[in-house]
Coordinates of C-alpha atoms and ligand atoms in Angstrom, one line a residue:
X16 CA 120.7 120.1 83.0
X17 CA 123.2 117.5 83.9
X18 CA 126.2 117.3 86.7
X19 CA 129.9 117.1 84.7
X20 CA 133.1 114.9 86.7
X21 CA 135.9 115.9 84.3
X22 CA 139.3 114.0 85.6
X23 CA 137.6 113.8 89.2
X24 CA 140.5 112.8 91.5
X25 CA 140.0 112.9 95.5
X26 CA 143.0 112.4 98.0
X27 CA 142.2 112.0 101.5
X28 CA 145.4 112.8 103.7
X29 CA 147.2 114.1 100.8
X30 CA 151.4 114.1 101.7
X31 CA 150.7 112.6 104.7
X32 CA 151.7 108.4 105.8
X33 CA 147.8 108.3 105.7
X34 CA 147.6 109.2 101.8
X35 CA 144.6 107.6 100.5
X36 CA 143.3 108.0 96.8
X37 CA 139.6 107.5 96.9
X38 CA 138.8 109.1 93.3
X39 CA 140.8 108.4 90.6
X40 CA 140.4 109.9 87.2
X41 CA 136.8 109.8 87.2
X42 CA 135.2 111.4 83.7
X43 CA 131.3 111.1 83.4
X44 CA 128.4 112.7 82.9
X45 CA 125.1 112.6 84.8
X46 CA 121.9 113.8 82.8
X47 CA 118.6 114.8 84.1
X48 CA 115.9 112.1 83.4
X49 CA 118.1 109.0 84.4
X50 CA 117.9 106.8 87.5
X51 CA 121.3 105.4 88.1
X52 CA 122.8 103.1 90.6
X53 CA 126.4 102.8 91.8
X54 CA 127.4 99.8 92.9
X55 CA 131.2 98.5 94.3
X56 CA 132.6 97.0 96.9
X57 CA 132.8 99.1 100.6
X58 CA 135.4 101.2 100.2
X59 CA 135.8 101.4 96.3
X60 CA 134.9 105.3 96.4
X61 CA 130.9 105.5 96.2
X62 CA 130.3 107.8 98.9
X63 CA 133.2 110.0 98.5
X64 CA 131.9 110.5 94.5
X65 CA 128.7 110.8 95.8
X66 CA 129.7 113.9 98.1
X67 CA 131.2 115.7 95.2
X68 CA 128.3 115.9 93.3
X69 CA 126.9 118.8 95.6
X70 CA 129.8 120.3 96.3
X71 CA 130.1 118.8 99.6
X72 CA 133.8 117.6 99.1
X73 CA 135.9 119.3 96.8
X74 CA 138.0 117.8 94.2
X75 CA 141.8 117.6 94.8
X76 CA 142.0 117.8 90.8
X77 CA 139.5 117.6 88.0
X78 CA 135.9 119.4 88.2
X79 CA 132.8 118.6 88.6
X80 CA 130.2 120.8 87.3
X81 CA 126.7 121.4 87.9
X82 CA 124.6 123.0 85.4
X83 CA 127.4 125.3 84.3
X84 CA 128.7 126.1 87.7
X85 CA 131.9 124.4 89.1
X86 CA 131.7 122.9 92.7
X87 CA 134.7 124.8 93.8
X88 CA 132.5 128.1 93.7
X89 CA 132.5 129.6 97.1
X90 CA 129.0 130.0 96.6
X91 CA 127.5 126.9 96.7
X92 CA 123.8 127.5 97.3
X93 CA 122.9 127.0 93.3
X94 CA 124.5 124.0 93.1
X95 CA 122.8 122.9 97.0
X96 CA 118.9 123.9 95.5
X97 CA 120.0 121.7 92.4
X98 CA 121.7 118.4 93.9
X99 CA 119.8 116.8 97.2
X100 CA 122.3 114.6 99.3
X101 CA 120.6 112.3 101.2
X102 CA 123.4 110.7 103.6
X103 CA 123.8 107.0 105.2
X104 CA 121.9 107.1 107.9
X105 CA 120.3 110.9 108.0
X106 CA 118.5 110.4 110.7
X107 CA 121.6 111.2 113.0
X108 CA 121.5 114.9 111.3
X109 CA 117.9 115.7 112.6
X110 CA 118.5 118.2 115.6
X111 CA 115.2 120.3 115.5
X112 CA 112.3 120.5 118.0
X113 CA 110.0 119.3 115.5
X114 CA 109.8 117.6 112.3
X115 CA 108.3 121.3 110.3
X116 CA 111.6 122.8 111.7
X117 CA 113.4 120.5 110.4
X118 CA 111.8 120.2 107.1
X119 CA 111.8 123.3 106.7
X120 CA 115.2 124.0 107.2
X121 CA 116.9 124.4 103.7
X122 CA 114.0 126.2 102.0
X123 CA 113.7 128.6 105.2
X124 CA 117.5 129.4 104.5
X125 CA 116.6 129.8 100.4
X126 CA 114.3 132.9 101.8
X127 CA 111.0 131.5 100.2
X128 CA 108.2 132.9 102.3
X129 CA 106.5 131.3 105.0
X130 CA 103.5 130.5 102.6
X131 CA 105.9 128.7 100.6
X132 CA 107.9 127.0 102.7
X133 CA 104.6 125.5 104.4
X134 CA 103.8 124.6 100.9
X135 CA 107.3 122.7 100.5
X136 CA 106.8 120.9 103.8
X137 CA 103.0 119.6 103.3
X138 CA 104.4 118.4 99.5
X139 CA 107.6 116.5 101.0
X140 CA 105.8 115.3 103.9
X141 CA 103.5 113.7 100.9
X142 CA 106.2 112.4 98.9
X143 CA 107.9 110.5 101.7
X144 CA 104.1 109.2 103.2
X145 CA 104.0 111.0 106.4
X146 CA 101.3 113.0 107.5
X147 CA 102.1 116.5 107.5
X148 CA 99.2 117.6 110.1
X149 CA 100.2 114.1 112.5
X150 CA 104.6 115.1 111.9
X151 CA 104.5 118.7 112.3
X152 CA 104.4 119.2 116.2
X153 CA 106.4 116.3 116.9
X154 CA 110.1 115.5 117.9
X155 CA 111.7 113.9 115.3
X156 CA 113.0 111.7 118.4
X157 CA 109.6 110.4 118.9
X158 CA 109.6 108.4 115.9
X159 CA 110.2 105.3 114.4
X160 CA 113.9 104.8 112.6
X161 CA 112.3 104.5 109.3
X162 CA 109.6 107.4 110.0
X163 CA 113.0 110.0 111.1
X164 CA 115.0 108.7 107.9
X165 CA 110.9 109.9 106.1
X166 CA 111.7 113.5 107.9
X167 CA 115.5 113.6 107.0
X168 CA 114.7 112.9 103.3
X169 CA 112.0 115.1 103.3
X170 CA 114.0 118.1 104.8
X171 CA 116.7 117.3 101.5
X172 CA 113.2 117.1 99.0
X173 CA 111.7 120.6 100.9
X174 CA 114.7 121.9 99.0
X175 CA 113.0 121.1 95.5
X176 CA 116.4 119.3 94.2
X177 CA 116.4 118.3 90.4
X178 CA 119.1 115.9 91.6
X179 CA 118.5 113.4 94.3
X180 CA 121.5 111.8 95.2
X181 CA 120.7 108.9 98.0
X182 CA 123.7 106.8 100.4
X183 CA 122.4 103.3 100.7
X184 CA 118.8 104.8 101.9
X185 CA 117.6 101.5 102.9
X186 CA 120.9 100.5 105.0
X187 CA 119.2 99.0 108.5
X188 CA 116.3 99.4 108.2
X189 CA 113.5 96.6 108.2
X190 CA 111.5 95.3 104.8
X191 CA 108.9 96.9 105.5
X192 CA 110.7 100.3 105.9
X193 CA 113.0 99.4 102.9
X194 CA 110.1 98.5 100.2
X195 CA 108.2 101.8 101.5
X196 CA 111.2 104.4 101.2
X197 CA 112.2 102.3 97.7
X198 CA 108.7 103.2 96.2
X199 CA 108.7 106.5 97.3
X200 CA 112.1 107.2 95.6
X201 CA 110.5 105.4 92.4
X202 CA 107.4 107.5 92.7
X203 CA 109.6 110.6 92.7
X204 CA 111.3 109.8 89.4
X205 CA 108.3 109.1 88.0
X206 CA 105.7 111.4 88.8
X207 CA 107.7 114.0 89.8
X208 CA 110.9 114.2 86.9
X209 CA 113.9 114.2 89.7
X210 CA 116.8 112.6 88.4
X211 CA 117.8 109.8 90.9
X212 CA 121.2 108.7 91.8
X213 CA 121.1 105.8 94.6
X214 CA 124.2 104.1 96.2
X215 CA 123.3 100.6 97.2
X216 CA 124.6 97.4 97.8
X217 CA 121.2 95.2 96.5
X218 CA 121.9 94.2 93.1
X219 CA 117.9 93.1 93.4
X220 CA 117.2 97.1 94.0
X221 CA 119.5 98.2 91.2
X222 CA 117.9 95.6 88.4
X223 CA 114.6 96.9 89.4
X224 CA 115.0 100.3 89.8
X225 CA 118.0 102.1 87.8
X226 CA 118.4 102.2 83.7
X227 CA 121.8 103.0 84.6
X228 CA 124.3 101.4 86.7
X229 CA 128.2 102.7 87.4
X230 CA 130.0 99.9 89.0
X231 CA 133.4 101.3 91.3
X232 CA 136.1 99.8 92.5
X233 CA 139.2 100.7 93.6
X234 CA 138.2 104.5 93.2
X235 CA 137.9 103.8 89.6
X236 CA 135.2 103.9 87.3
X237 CA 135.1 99.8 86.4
X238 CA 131.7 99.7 84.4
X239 CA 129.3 102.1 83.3
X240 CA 126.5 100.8 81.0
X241 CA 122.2 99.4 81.1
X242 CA 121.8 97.3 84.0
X243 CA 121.7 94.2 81.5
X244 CA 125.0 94.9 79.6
X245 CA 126.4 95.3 83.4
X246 CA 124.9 92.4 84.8
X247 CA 125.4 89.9 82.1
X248 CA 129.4 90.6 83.3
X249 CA 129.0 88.0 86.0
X250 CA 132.5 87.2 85.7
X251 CA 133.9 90.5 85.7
X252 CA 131.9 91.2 88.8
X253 CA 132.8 88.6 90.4
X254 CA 136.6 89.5 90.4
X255 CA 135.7 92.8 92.3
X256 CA 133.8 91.1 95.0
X257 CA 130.1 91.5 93.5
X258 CA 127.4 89.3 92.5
X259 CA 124.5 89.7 89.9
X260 CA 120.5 89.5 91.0
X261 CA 119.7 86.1 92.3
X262 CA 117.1 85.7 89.3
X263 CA 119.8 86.4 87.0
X264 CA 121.7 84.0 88.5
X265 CA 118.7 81.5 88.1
X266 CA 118.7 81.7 84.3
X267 CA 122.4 82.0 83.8
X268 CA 122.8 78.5 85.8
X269 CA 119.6 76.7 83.8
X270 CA 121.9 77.9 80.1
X271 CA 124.7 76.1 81.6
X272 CA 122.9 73.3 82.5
X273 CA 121.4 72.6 78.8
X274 CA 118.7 74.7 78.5
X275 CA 118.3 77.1 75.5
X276 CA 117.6 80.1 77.6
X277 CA 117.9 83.8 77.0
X278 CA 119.5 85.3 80.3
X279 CA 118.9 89.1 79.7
X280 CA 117.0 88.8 82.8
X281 CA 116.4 91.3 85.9
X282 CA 113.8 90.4 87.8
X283 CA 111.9 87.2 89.1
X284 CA 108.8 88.0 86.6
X285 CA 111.7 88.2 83.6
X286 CA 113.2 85.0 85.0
X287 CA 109.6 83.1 85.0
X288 CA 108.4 84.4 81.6
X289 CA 111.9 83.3 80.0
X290 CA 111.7 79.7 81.5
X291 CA 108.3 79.4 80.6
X292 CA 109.0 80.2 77.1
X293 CA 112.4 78.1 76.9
X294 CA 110.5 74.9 78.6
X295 CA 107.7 75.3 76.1
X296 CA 110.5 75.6 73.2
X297 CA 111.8 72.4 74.7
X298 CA 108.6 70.7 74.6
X299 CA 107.3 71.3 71.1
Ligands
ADP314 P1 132.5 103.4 99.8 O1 131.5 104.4 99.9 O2 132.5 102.7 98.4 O3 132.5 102.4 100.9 P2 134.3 105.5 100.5 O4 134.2 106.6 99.6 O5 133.7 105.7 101.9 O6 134.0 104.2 99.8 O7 135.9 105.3 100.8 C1 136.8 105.2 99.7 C2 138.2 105.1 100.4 O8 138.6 106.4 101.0 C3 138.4 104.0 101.4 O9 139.6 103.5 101.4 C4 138.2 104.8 102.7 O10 138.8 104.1 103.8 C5 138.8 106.1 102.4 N1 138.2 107.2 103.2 C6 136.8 107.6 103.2 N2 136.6 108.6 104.0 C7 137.8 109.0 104.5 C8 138.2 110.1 105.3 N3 137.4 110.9 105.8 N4 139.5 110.1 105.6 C9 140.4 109.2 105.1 N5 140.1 108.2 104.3 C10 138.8 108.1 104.0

């Protein structure tokens, strides 16, 4: 399965003194089994891409496709059960009495049963770390912001998406709340085979997380490679307003300062197990 953008172009305001192109020309494809991360500076065109990919917004030219179907179907509900959109800040959607209504939301639309859909619910509430039997009488308005973002991503994952397309998840919310939603997301590519596609603006959470990265800017397509090809373009990036991981950065300074480093670094363990070895080259 995989999601098609064939000459993806988005106006906003089209013929109108407010014309804005926010797509331009954009030709990729998205396969299950990859975890990618777009990147770009605000306004470069992430979150309008992002709301093509479930049909959402519709494409002013080009296609995208989703398993076989064009988004431009009036019928949208294959493509909805296959992409999850998680928006920025989805707690502002929640509107039910209680978290199971709202979980339960899409798959009570789909028509499952009521066996199933309690099924659904008691498996999202699991994958986002709440506690379905604690959740399911209360107000999502009760909660804590990160615990109502839990319910609003769990009412998109009740929907059993193969595609889980997330808006800067983490935006606002404290470290605590943004490690805990970030390994739920990595625990949900990994135990349970959804394909992940995460805006974000933390080069840190991209390295880590993503083995692909597609870097925007100016509604363009400006990179699209393995977070190492795309972060050793510190240069490149720069020029669009972006930066690399800071433990990148660590290594890339310590080469230009003399030492015979490699730099194909991501993380901080990378970064101390490369300076280890290069000090211990030095020393022999
Ligand atoms: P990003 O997610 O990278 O910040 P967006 O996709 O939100 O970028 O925006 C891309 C461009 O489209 C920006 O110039 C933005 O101002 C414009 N834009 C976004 N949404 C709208 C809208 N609803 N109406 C008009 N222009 C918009």
């Amino acid at each position: 399965m995989k999601i098609e953008c064939k000459n993806l172009q988005h106006i906003y305001n089209k013929s109108n003194p407010f014309e804005k192109i926010a797509l331009d020309n954009i030709n990729l494809e998205i396969n299950t089994g990859e975890f990618v991360g777009i990147i770009g500076h605000t306004g470069s065109g992430k979150s309008t891409f992002v709301q093509h990919l479930n049909g959402l917004l519709e494409p002013t030219s080009g296609e995208v496709i989703v398993d076989g179907i064009s988004t431009k179907t009036k019928v949208k509900t294959q493509i909805r059960k296959n992409v999850g959109l998680v928006f920025q800040y989805p707690e502002y959607q929640l509107f039910e009495e209680t978290c199971y209504k709202d979980i339960q939301f899409g798959p009570k639309n789909l028509g499952l049963s009521e066996e199933e859909i309690d099924e659904r619910v008691r498996w999202a509430c699991d994958a986002v770390g709440l506690n379905y039997e604690h959740m399911k009488e209360k107000s999502p308005f009760e909660l804590s912001g990160g615990q109502k973002r839990r319910v609003a991503i769990a009412g998109v994952l009740a929907m059993k998406p193969k595609f889980l397309v997330l808006d800067e998840p983490t935006a606002g919310l404290d470290p605590i709340g943004r490690d805990l939603i970030l390994s739920q997301i990595k625990n949900l590519y990994e135990k349970e085979d959804i394909t992940v596609i995460l805006v974000s603006h933390s080069m840190e959470d991209v390295a880590k997380l993503c083995n692909r990265v597609i870097v925007m800017d100016n509604a363009k397509v400006f990179m699209d490679d393995k977070p190492n090809v795309v972060f050793s373009k510190e240069d490149e990036l720069k020029e669009i307003g972006l930066s690399i991981p800071q433990s990148t950065q660590v290594v890339r300074r310590l080469k230009e300062n003399g030492l015979e480093i490699n730099t194909d670094v991501l993380n901080v363990n990378e970064a101390f197990e490369n300076i280890k070895k290069a000090m211990e080259a030095r020393n022999d």
